[in-house]
C-alpha positions as MATLAB code, in Angstrom:
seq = 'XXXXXXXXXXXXXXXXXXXXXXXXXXXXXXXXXXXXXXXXXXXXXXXXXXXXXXXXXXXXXXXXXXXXXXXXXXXXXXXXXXXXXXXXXXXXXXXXXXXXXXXXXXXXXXXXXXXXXXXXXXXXXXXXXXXXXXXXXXXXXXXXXXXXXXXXXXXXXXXXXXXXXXXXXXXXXXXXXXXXXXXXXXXXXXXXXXXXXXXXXXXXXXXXXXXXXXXXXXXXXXXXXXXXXXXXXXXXXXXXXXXXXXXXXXXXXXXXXXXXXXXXXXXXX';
ca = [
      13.752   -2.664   25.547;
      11.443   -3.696   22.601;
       7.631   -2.949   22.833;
       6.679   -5.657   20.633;
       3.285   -7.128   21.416;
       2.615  -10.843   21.261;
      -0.449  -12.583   21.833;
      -0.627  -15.346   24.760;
      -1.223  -17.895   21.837;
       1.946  -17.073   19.982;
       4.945  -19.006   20.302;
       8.141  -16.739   19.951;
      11.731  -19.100   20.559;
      14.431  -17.349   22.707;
      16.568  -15.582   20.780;
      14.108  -14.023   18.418;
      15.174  -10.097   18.184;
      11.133   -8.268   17.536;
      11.916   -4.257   17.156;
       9.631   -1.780   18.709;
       6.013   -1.363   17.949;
       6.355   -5.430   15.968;
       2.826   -7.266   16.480;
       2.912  -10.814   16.758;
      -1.042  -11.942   16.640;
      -2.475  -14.735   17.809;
      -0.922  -18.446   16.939;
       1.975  -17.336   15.439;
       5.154  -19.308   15.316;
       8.527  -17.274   15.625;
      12.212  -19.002   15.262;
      15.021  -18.557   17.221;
      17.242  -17.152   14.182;
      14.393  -14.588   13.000;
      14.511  -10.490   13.237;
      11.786   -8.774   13.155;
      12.249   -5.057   12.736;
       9.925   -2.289   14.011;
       6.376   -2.433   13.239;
       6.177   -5.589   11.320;
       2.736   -7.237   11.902;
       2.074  -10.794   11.967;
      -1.787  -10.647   12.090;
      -2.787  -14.453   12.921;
      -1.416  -17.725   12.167;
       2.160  -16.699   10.570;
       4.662  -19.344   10.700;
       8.359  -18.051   10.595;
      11.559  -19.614   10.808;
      15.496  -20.391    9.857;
      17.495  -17.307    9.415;
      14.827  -14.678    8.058;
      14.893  -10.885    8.604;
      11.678   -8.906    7.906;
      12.215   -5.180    6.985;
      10.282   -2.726    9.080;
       6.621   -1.910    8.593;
       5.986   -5.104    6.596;
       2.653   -7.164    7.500;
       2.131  -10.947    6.778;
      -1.702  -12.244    6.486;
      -2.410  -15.605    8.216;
      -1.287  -19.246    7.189;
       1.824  -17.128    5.572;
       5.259  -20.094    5.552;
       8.161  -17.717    5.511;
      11.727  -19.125    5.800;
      11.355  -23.229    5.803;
      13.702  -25.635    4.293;
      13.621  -25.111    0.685;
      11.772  -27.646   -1.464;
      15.173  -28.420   -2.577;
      16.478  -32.467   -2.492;
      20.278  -29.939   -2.730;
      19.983  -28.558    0.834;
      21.028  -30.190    3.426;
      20.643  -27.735    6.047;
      22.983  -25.099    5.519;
      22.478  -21.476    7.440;
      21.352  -19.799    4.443;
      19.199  -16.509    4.818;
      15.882  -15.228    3.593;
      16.134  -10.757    3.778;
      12.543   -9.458    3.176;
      12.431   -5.631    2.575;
      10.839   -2.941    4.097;
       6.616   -2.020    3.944;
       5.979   -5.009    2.134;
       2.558   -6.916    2.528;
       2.848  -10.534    2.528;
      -1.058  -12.148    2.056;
      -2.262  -15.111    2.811;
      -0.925  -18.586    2.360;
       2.379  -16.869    1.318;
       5.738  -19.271    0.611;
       8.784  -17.880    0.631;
      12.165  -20.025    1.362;
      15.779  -18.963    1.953;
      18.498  -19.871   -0.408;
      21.001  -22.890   -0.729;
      24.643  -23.202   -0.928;
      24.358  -24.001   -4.256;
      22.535  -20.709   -5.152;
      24.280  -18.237   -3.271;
      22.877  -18.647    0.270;
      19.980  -16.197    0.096;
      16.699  -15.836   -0.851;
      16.189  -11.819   -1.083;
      12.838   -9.660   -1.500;
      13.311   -5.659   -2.114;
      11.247   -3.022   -0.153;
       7.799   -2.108   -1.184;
       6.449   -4.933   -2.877;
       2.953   -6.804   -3.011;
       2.688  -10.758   -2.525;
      -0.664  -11.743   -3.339;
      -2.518  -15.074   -1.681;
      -1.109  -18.339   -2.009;
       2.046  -16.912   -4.178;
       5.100  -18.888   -3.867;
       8.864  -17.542   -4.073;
      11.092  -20.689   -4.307;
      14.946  -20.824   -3.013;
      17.643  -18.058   -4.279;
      15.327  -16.181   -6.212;
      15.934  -12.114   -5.909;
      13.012  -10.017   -5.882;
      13.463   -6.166   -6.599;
      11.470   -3.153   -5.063;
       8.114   -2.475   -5.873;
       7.413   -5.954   -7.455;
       3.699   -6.907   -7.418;
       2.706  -10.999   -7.718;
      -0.983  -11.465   -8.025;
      -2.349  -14.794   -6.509;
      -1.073  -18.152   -6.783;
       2.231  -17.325   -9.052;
       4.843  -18.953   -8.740;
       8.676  -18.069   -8.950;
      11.136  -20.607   -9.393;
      14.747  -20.978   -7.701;
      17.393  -18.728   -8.346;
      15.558  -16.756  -10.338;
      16.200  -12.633  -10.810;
      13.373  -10.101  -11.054;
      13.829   -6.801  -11.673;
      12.008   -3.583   -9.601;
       8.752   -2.592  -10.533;
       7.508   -5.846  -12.119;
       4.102   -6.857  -12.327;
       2.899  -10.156  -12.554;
      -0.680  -10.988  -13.486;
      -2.143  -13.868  -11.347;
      -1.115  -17.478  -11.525;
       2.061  -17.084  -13.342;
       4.992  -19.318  -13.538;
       8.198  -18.530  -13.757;
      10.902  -21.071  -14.706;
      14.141  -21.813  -12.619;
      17.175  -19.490  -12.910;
      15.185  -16.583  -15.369;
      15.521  -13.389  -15.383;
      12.560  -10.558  -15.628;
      13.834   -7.071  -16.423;
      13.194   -3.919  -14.410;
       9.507   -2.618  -15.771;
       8.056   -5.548  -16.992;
       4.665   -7.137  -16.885;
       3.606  -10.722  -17.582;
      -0.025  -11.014  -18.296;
      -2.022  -13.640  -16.181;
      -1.625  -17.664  -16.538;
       1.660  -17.121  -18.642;
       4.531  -19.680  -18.287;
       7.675  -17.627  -18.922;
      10.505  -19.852  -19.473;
      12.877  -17.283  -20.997;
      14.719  -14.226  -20.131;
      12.146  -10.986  -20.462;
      13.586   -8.157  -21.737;
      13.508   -4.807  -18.949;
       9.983   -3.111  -20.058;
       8.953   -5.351  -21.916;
       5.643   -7.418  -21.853;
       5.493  -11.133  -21.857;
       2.208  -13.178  -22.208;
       1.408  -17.229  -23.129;
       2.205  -20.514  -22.177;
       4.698  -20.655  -23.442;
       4.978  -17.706  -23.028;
       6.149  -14.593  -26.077;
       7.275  -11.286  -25.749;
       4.530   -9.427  -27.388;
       5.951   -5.924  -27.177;
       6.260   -2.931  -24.978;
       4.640   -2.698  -21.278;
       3.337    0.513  -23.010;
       0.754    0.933  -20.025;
       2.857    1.178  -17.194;
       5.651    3.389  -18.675;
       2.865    5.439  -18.697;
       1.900    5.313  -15.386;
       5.046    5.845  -14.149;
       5.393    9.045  -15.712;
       8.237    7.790  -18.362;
       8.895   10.688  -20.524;
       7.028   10.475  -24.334;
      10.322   10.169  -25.884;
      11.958    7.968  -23.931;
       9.296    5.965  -24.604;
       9.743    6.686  -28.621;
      13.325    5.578  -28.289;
      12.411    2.312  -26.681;
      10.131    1.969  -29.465;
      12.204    2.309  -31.767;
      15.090    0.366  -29.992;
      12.753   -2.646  -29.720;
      11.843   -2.900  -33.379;
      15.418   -2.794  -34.075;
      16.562   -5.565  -31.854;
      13.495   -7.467  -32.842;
      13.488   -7.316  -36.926;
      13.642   -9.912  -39.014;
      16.953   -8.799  -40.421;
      20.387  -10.601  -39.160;
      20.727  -12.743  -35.998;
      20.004  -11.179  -32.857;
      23.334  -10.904  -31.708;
      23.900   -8.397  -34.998;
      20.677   -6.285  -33.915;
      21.773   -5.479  -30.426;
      25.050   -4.637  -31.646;
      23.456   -1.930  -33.664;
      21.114   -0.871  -31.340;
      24.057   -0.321  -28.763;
      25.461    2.455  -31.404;
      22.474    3.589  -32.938;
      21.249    4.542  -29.488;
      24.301    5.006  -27.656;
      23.469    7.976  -25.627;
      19.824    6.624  -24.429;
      20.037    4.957  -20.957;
      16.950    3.059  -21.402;
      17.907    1.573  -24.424;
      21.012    0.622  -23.246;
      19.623   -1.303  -20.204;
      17.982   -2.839  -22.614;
      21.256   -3.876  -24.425;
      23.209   -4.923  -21.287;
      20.528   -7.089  -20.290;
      20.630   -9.419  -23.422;
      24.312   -9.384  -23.685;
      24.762  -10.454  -20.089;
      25.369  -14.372  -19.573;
      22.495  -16.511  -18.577;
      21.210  -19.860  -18.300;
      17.834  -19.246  -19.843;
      17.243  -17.734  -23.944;
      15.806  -14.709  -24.011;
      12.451  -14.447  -24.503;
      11.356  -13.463  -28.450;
       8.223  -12.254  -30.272;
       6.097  -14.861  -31.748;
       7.511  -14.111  -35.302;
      11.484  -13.477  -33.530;
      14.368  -14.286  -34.977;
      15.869  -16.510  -32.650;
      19.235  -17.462  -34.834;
      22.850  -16.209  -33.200;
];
């Protein structure tokens, strides 16, 4: 039997699943198709719905929309899911919708990660663990971000881009290219403009791992040769550096959007 509490004014449809300890506060709105796993909070207000599972030990702040239709004219209805991780906080005036059939049928947020007020993750999009969204940002369908990004407040992300593992994009940027895994995109639109030096740091990356990447980057970013040519020689020239190569496999890997360049990039293939 679950111990889940819910409040008299909360509405929570038959077939719900809550896990033990879940609190459902007062005026929340639970679907028939969600799971709630233990100790998730809903602390006033929370409206949840359509197939969406909520990791354990995750709390969601009042007026939060988790798992509507997608602002999508595409969907049409389909059973497509919306996975949130585990001990994530969700704050207030959250949206986050599941996926289509035309993006892979699921919306997906990693464990551990910090959605600030009135952020908004859009349809398909795959969050990684750790990620942090400051208020009102705003990440576009199908899009792919990487763990451990940071994204200054009221950011917005274009459809179908990527965001590396480590990266940071400074506040009020529109990033409407692929950003590179650690590096550090800021503008609108928005430029790579180097390194995110500062949280390498904080996460304890090692001072030469962080010299290689240094070096790496103003290799692949020179004004020498096409782009294409420059990753090819950072591959070699660094072939025994797992950072670097990230680095590598992450440009060379297909995608719909360019990759994001410094101001002064050479952007010819």
């Amino acid at each position: 039997m679950s111990s889940a509490e819910v409040h008299s004014t909360a509405i929570v449809a038959p077939g719900a699943r809550l896990g033990n300890g879940v609190k459902v506060g007062p005026f929340c709105i639970v679907g028939r198709n969600v799971v709630l796993h233990d100790r998730v909070e809903l602390v006033s207000h929370v409206s949840i719905d359509g197939h969406t599972e909520i990791g354990a030990d995750t709390q969601v702040y009042p007026f939060a929309s988790i798992g509507h239709k997608p602002q999508d004219l595409k969907y049409h209805g389909e059973a497509s899911r919306l996975v949130i991780g585990e001990r994530c906080t969700i704050r207030e005036s959250v949206t986050i919708n599941p996926g289509t059939e035309n993006g892979g049928m699921l919306t997906k947020i990693g464990n551990d990660c910090l959605i600030m007020a009135c952020a908004h993750v859009a349809h398909d999009a795959i969050i990684g663990n750790n990620v942090i969204m400051a208020n009102y940002v705003g990440i576009a369908g199908h899009c792919q971000i990487g763990d451990n990004v940071i994204f200054g407040g009221t950011c917005v992300i274009h459809q179908f881009t990527r965001i590396g593992a480590h990266a940071f994009i400074g506040a009020q940027s529109m990033v409407d290219g692929d950003v590179i895994p650690y590096g550090m995109a800021v503008g609108n639109r928005a430029t790579l403009t180097g390194l995110n030096l500062i949280g390498l740091k904080r996460r304890k990356f090692d001072r030469e791992a962080i010299h290689q990447l240094r070096a790496a980057y103003r290799q692949i970013f020179a004004s020498e040769g096409t782009l294409r040519e420059r990753v090819e020689d950072a591959a070699e020239l660094f072939k025994n550096d797992a950072l670097v190569q990230e680095v590598v496999a992450f440009i060379a890997a297909a995608s719909d959007r360019p990759i994001l360049l410094p101001r002064n990039g050479n952007a010819a293939e």
